[in-house]
Amino acid sequence: MSEPIPLNLVRLRRSCAECSLQQLCLPAGVDGADMGRLDTVVQRRRSLAKGDSLFRLGDPLRSVYVASEGSFKTVVVNANGEEHVLGFHLPGELFGLDAIGSGQHRCEAVALSDASVCELPFPQLSTIAAQLPSLQQQLLRVMGQSADRDHDHVDVLSRRQASERIALFVQGLSARYRRIGRPADDFQLPMSRDEIARYLGLVLETVSRGFSRLHDEGVIEVRGRRVRILDEDALCHAANGDGANPQPRRRDRA
């Protein structure tokens, strides 16, 4: 195996403006000496092709990851060979935290497109974070955001109406794009409709109809995987199943 390639965090500061490394590895108030110590945390940048696995079920915890390019899904496969999508991970979001409790990964992480990740070996990261309060606080904050996403997924699955699940998914994805500094009202879906269905506990046809309905009602505009939010209030009402609010104006499909 080739030796890990250290990343220069001064260069990362210039090139990773959208990455949560800006929050995780570059917390405010870190002086030059501490910056040098942080430089040893990020061991290497790994490139993966679409469909490649970053880690698999049962792999030991070695690192946590931040996608600098591309997106990932985390999945489990049941005894019948059916894939269930547990989560999606956008550029700049920390993932691989599922192994912290047991020391082994409880799912598989798969690249949704050609991607690259920055790898942060967990033992070294934990040691330095214990010595740098600002880094420790940022690490806890990012871990909290991951827990929030897990809670949001449970909230989605608790909705009885498929239309609510789909609207809530679009709304949540928009908020996450905003958090990483990307346009929140006009974005590209990194995942397929089938993968969305496996995440929402629905069938593909239901997801396709749900997107079409939101498009027809003028809530969003859909062009393939591109989604543009046209009416945030209407999307919020759809996500919460609020039938008492005025319905958005219907339109002809382009």
Tab-separated table of C-alpha atoms in Angstrom:
chain	number	residue	atom	x	y	z
A	1	MET	CA	0.000	0.000	0.000
A	2	SER	CA	1.156	3.528	-0.729
A	3	GLU	CA	1.869	5.819	2.194
A	4	PRO	CA	-0.870	8.339	3.081
A	5	ILE	CA	-0.328	11.744	1.517
A	6	PRO	CA	-0.561	14.576	4.070
A	7	LEU	CA	-2.755	17.465	3.002
A	8	ASN	CA	-1.639	21.035	3.481
A	9	LEU	CA	-4.408	22.801	5.376
A	10	VAL	CA	-3.314	26.205	4.096
A	11	ARG	CA	-4.116	24.912	0.634
A	12	LEU	CA	-7.317	23.342	1.951
A	13	ARG	CA	-8.368	26.738	3.279
A	14	ARG	CA	-8.211	28.065	-0.283
A	15	SER	CA	-9.603	25.045	-2.161
A	16	CYS	CA	-12.262	23.548	0.135
A	17	ALA	CA	-14.510	26.545	0.733
A	18	GLU	CA	-17.632	24.341	0.607
A	19	CYS	CA	-16.262	21.526	2.756
A	20	SER	CA	-16.993	20.979	6.426
A	21	LEU	CA	-13.244	20.664	6.887
A	22	GLN	CA	-13.561	24.431	7.105
A	23	GLN	CA	-15.578	23.831	10.270
A	24	LEU	CA	-13.869	20.648	11.453
A	25	CYS	CA	-10.178	21.218	10.706
A	26	LEU	CA	-10.091	25.001	10.569
A	27	PRO	CA	-11.957	26.200	13.666
A	28	ALA	CA	-11.729	29.868	14.548
A	29	GLY	CA	-8.847	30.930	16.714
A	30	VAL	CA	-6.378	28.176	15.844
A	31	ASP	CA	-2.833	29.615	15.809
A	32	GLY	CA	0.034	28.636	13.553
A	33	ALA	CA	1.447	25.954	15.836
A	34	ASP	CA	-1.920	24.247	16.296
A	35	MET	CA	-2.560	24.503	12.560
A	36	GLY	CA	0.581	22.465	12.022
A	37	ARG	CA	-0.738	19.772	14.356
A	38	LEU	CA	-4.031	19.715	12.524
A	39	ASP	CA	-2.111	19.274	9.294
A	40	THR	CA	-1.179	15.779	10.500
A	41	VAL	CA	-4.829	14.746	10.985
A	42	VAL	CA	-5.961	14.712	7.365
A	43	GLN	CA	-4.014	11.761	6.058
A	44	ARG	CA	-4.928	11.515	2.406
A	45	ARG	CA	-7.423	12.304	-0.277
A	46	ARG	CA	-9.041	9.199	-1.728
A	47	SER	CA	-10.676	9.035	-5.130
A	48	LEU	CA	-13.565	6.658	-5.815
A	49	ALA	CA	-15.543	5.829	-8.936
A	50	LYS	CA	-19.328	5.709	-8.989
A	51	GLY	CA	-20.482	2.552	-7.185
A	52	ASP	CA	-17.230	2.061	-5.248
A	53	SER	CA	-17.494	1.259	-1.528
A	54	LEU	CA	-15.634	3.466	0.935
A	55	PHE	CA	-16.281	1.089	3.845
A	56	ARG	CA	-18.422	-1.996	4.320
A	57	LEU	CA	-20.573	-3.549	7.015
A	58	GLY	CA	-18.338	-4.959	9.746
A	59	ASP	CA	-15.213	-3.005	8.799
A	60	PRO	CA	-13.368	-1.685	11.863
A	61	LEU	CA	-13.448	2.024	12.636
A	62	ARG	CA	-10.285	3.554	11.277
A	63	SER	CA	-11.358	6.960	10.015
A	64	VAL	CA	-14.229	9.332	9.535
A	65	TYR	CA	-14.683	11.018	6.186
A	66	VAL	CA	-15.668	14.240	4.473
A	67	ALA	CA	-16.623	14.165	0.805
A	68	SER	CA	-14.763	16.983	-0.915
A	69	GLU	CA	-16.312	16.075	-4.269
A	70	GLY	CA	-19.323	13.925	-5.068
A	71	SER	CA	-21.876	12.377	-2.715
A	72	PHE	CA	-22.379	9.043	-0.945
A	73	LYS	CA	-25.185	6.841	0.303
A	74	THR	CA	-25.049	4.548	3.318
A	75	VAL	CA	-26.959	1.295	2.934
A	76	VAL	CA	-27.731	-2.055	4.519
A	77	VAL	CA	-28.873	-5.179	2.691
A	78	ASN	CA	-31.424	-7.468	4.342
A	79	ALA	CA	-31.539	-11.263	4.247
A	80	ASN	CA	-33.578	-11.148	1.029
A	81	GLY	CA	-30.929	-9.087	-0.730
A	82	GLU	CA	-32.995	-5.882	-0.619
A	83	GLU	CA	-31.072	-2.650	-0.215
A	84	HIS	CA	-32.273	-0.088	2.300
A	85	VAL	CA	-30.809	3.400	2.107
A	86	LEU	CA	-30.025	4.823	5.538
A	87	GLY	CA	-28.737	8.208	4.475
A	88	PHE	CA	-27.202	10.448	1.841
A	89	HIS	CA	-24.022	12.432	2.433
A	90	LEU	CA	-23.354	15.612	0.475
A	91	PRO	CA	-20.028	17.330	-0.217
A	92	GLY	CA	-18.739	18.863	2.983
A	93	GLU	CA	-20.632	16.567	5.363
A	94	LEU	CA	-18.828	14.321	7.844
A	95	PHE	CA	-19.818	10.631	7.781
A	96	GLY	CA	-18.607	7.247	8.989
A	97	LEU	CA	-19.765	8.035	12.520
A	98	ASP	CA	-21.910	4.878	12.712
A	99	ALA	CA	-18.871	2.910	13.935
A	100	ILE	CA	-17.982	5.123	16.895
A	101	GLY	CA	-20.178	3.216	19.361
A	102	SER	CA	-19.209	-0.370	18.536
A	103	GLY	CA	-15.904	0.156	16.738
A	104	GLN	CA	-17.326	-1.485	13.596
A	105	HIS	CA	-19.289	-0.027	10.717
A	106	ARG	CA	-22.957	-0.993	10.739
A	107	CYS	CA	-23.554	-0.126	7.088
A	108	GLU	CA	-21.825	0.288	3.738
A	109	ALA	CA	-20.915	3.650	2.170
A	110	VAL	CA	-21.186	3.777	-1.632
A	111	ALA	CA	-20.212	6.605	-3.982
A	112	LEU	CA	-23.196	7.992	-5.897
A	113	SER	CA	-20.860	9.460	-8.522
A	114	ASP	CA	-17.150	9.819	-9.088
A	115	ALA	CA	-16.022	11.267	-5.771
A	116	SER	CA	-13.116	12.091	-3.515
A	117	VAL	CA	-12.971	12.127	0.266
A	118	CYS	CA	-10.661	13.540	2.882
A	119	GLU	CA	-9.894	10.836	5.427
A	120	LEU	CA	-9.475	11.730	9.097
A	121	PRO	CA	-8.029	8.818	11.136
A	122	PHE	CA	-10.194	8.688	14.231
A	123	PRO	CA	-7.563	7.924	16.920
A	124	GLN	CA	-5.384	10.881	15.902
A	125	LEU	CA	-8.389	13.135	15.476
A	126	SER	CA	-9.645	12.248	18.970
A	127	THR	CA	-6.231	12.874	20.527
A	128	ILE	CA	-5.757	16.290	18.957
A	129	ALA	CA	-9.377	17.291	19.585
A	130	ALA	CA	-8.876	16.566	23.299
A	131	GLN	CA	-5.984	19.020	23.288
A	132	LEU	CA	-7.666	21.741	21.218
A	133	PRO	CA	-10.987	22.862	22.741
A	134	SER	CA	-11.993	24.757	19.588
A	135	LEU	CA	-11.534	21.652	17.443
A	136	GLN	CA	-13.370	19.492	19.984
A	137	GLN	CA	-16.339	21.874	19.961
A	138	GLN	CA	-16.470	21.878	16.183
A	139	LEU	CA	-16.241	18.094	16.060
A	140	LEU	CA	-19.131	17.769	18.517
A	141	ARG	CA	-21.136	20.258	16.470
A	142	VAL	CA	-20.657	18.302	13.240
A	143	MET	CA	-21.497	15.031	15.030
A	144	GLY	CA	-24.655	16.717	16.309
A	145	GLN	CA	-25.617	17.654	12.765
A	146	SER	CA	-25.246	13.992	11.786
A	147	ALA	CA	-27.534	12.975	14.668
A	148	ASP	CA	-30.029	15.607	13.510
A	149	ARG	CA	-30.114	14.023	10.055
A	150	ASP	CA	-30.813	10.614	11.607
A	151	HIS	CA	-33.689	12.150	13.583
A	152	ASP	CA	-35.014	13.800	10.425
A	153	HIS	CA	-35.014	10.420	8.682
A	154	VAL	CA	-37.115	8.911	11.460
A	155	ASP	CA	-39.473	11.877	11.142
A	156	VAL	CA	-39.794	11.265	7.413
A	157	LEU	CA	-40.584	7.570	7.866
A	158	SER	CA	-43.214	8.392	10.510
A	159	ARG	CA	-45.295	10.319	7.986
A	160	ARG	CA	-48.219	8.231	6.773
A	161	GLN	CA	-48.730	10.094	3.507
A	162	ALA	CA	-46.216	9.495	0.721
A	163	SER	CA	-46.669	13.068	-0.492
A	164	GLU	CA	-45.514	14.375	2.891
A	165	ARG	CA	-42.417	12.174	2.864
A	166	ILE	CA	-41.404	13.397	-0.586
A	167	ALA	CA	-42.000	17.080	0.207
A	168	LEU	CA	-40.146	16.744	3.515
A	169	PHE	CA	-37.238	15.073	1.725
A	170	VAL	CA	-36.938	17.942	-0.769
A	171	GLN	CA	-37.237	20.495	2.035
A	172	GLY	CA	-34.549	18.776	4.103
A	173	LEU	CA	-32.191	18.450	1.159
A	174	SER	CA	-32.613	22.151	0.448
A	175	ALA	CA	-31.675	23.013	4.039
A	176	ARG	CA	-28.573	20.839	3.846
A	177	TYR	CA	-27.423	22.490	0.621
A	178	ARG	CA	-27.855	25.848	2.318
A	179	ARG	CA	-25.752	24.651	5.266
A	180	ILE	CA	-22.804	23.721	3.039
A	181	GLY	CA	-22.993	27.022	1.181
A	182	ARG	CA	-24.631	25.847	-2.040
A	183	PRO	CA	-27.843	27.139	-3.671
A	184	ALA	CA	-30.781	25.862	-1.661
A	185	ASP	CA	-33.517	26.574	-4.197
A	186	ASP	CA	-31.896	25.172	-7.348
A	187	PHE	CA	-29.867	21.972	-7.063
A	188	GLN	CA	-29.045	18.659	-8.663
A	189	LEU	CA	-30.213	15.466	-6.988
A	190	PRO	CA	-27.130	13.249	-6.544
A	191	MET	CA	-29.302	10.186	-6.099
A	192	SER	CA	-31.772	8.366	-8.375
A	193	ARG	CA	-35.537	8.188	-7.863
A	194	ASP	CA	-35.128	4.520	-6.934
A	195	GLU	CA	-32.588	5.402	-4.225
A	196	ILE	CA	-34.949	8.075	-2.898
A	197	ALA	CA	-37.703	5.451	-2.769
A	198	ARG	CA	-35.471	3.077	-0.791
A	199	TYR	CA	-34.676	5.908	1.619
A	200	LEU	CA	-38.302	6.974	2.079
A	201	GLY	CA	-39.727	3.459	2.370
A	202	LEU	CA	-41.786	3.882	-0.811
A	203	VAL	CA	-41.899	2.309	-4.257
A	204	LEU	CA	-40.330	3.954	-7.281
A	205	GLU	CA	-43.638	4.715	-8.988
A	206	THR	CA	-44.927	6.562	-5.908
A	207	VAL	CA	-41.816	8.743	-5.754
A	208	SER	CA	-42.032	9.557	-9.459
A	209	ARG	CA	-45.702	10.491	-9.121
A	210	GLY	CA	-44.942	12.594	-6.047
A	211	PHE	CA	-42.313	14.653	-7.838
A	212	SER	CA	-44.624	15.058	-10.826
A	213	ARG	CA	-47.459	16.267	-8.603
A	214	LEU	CA	-45.266	18.874	-6.907
A	215	HIS	CA	-44.151	19.985	-10.364
A	216	ASP	CA	-47.692	20.172	-11.719
A	217	GLU	CA	-48.870	22.205	-8.729
A	218	GLY	CA	-46.103	24.758	-9.194
A	219	VAL	CA	-44.328	23.928	-5.936
A	220	ILE	CA	-41.108	22.803	-7.610
A	221	GLU	CA	-39.780	22.558	-11.138
A	222	VAL	CA	-38.260	19.215	-12.049
A	223	ARG	CA	-36.001	18.590	-15.038
A	224	GLY	CA	-34.469	15.132	-14.743
A	225	ARG	CA	-32.448	15.322	-11.525
A	226	ARG	CA	-32.503	19.095	-11.365
A	227	VAL	CA	-34.939	20.521	-8.805
A	228	ARG	CA	-35.856	24.183	-8.477
A	229	ILE	CA	-38.057	25.259	-5.563
A	230	LEU	CA	-40.661	27.748	-6.758
A	231	ASP	CA	-42.878	28.121	-3.677
A	232	GLU	CA	-41.226	27.489	-0.302
A	233	ASP	CA	-44.444	28.099	1.647
A	234	ALA	CA	-46.343	25.566	-0.429
A	235	LEU	CA	-43.515	23.062	-0.018
A	236	CYS	CA	-43.663	23.560	3.758
A	237	HIS	CA	-47.428	23.005	3.764
A	238	ALA	CA	-47.036	19.863	1.650
A	239	ALA	CA	-44.326	18.536	3.989
A	240	ASN	CA	-46.575	19.014	7.012
A	241	GLY	CA	-49.770	17.755	5.399
A	242	ASP	CA	-51.502	21.076	6.050
A	243	GLY	CA	-54.603	20.910	3.903
A	244	ALA	CA	-56.051	24.076	5.412
A	245	ASN	CA	-53.584	26.304	3.576
A	246	PRO	CA	-54.251	27.661	0.086
A	247	GLN	CA	-53.231	25.273	-2.634
A	248	PRO	CA	-50.486	26.330	-5.032
A	249	ARG	CA	-51.533	27.263	-8.527
A	250	ARG	CA	-51.533	24.317	-10.876
A	251	ARG	CA	-49.753	24.610	-14.176
A	252	ASP	CA	-49.303	22.695	-17.368
A	253	ARG	CA	-46.346	20.388	-17.488
A	254	ALA	CA	-43.626	21.529	-19.847
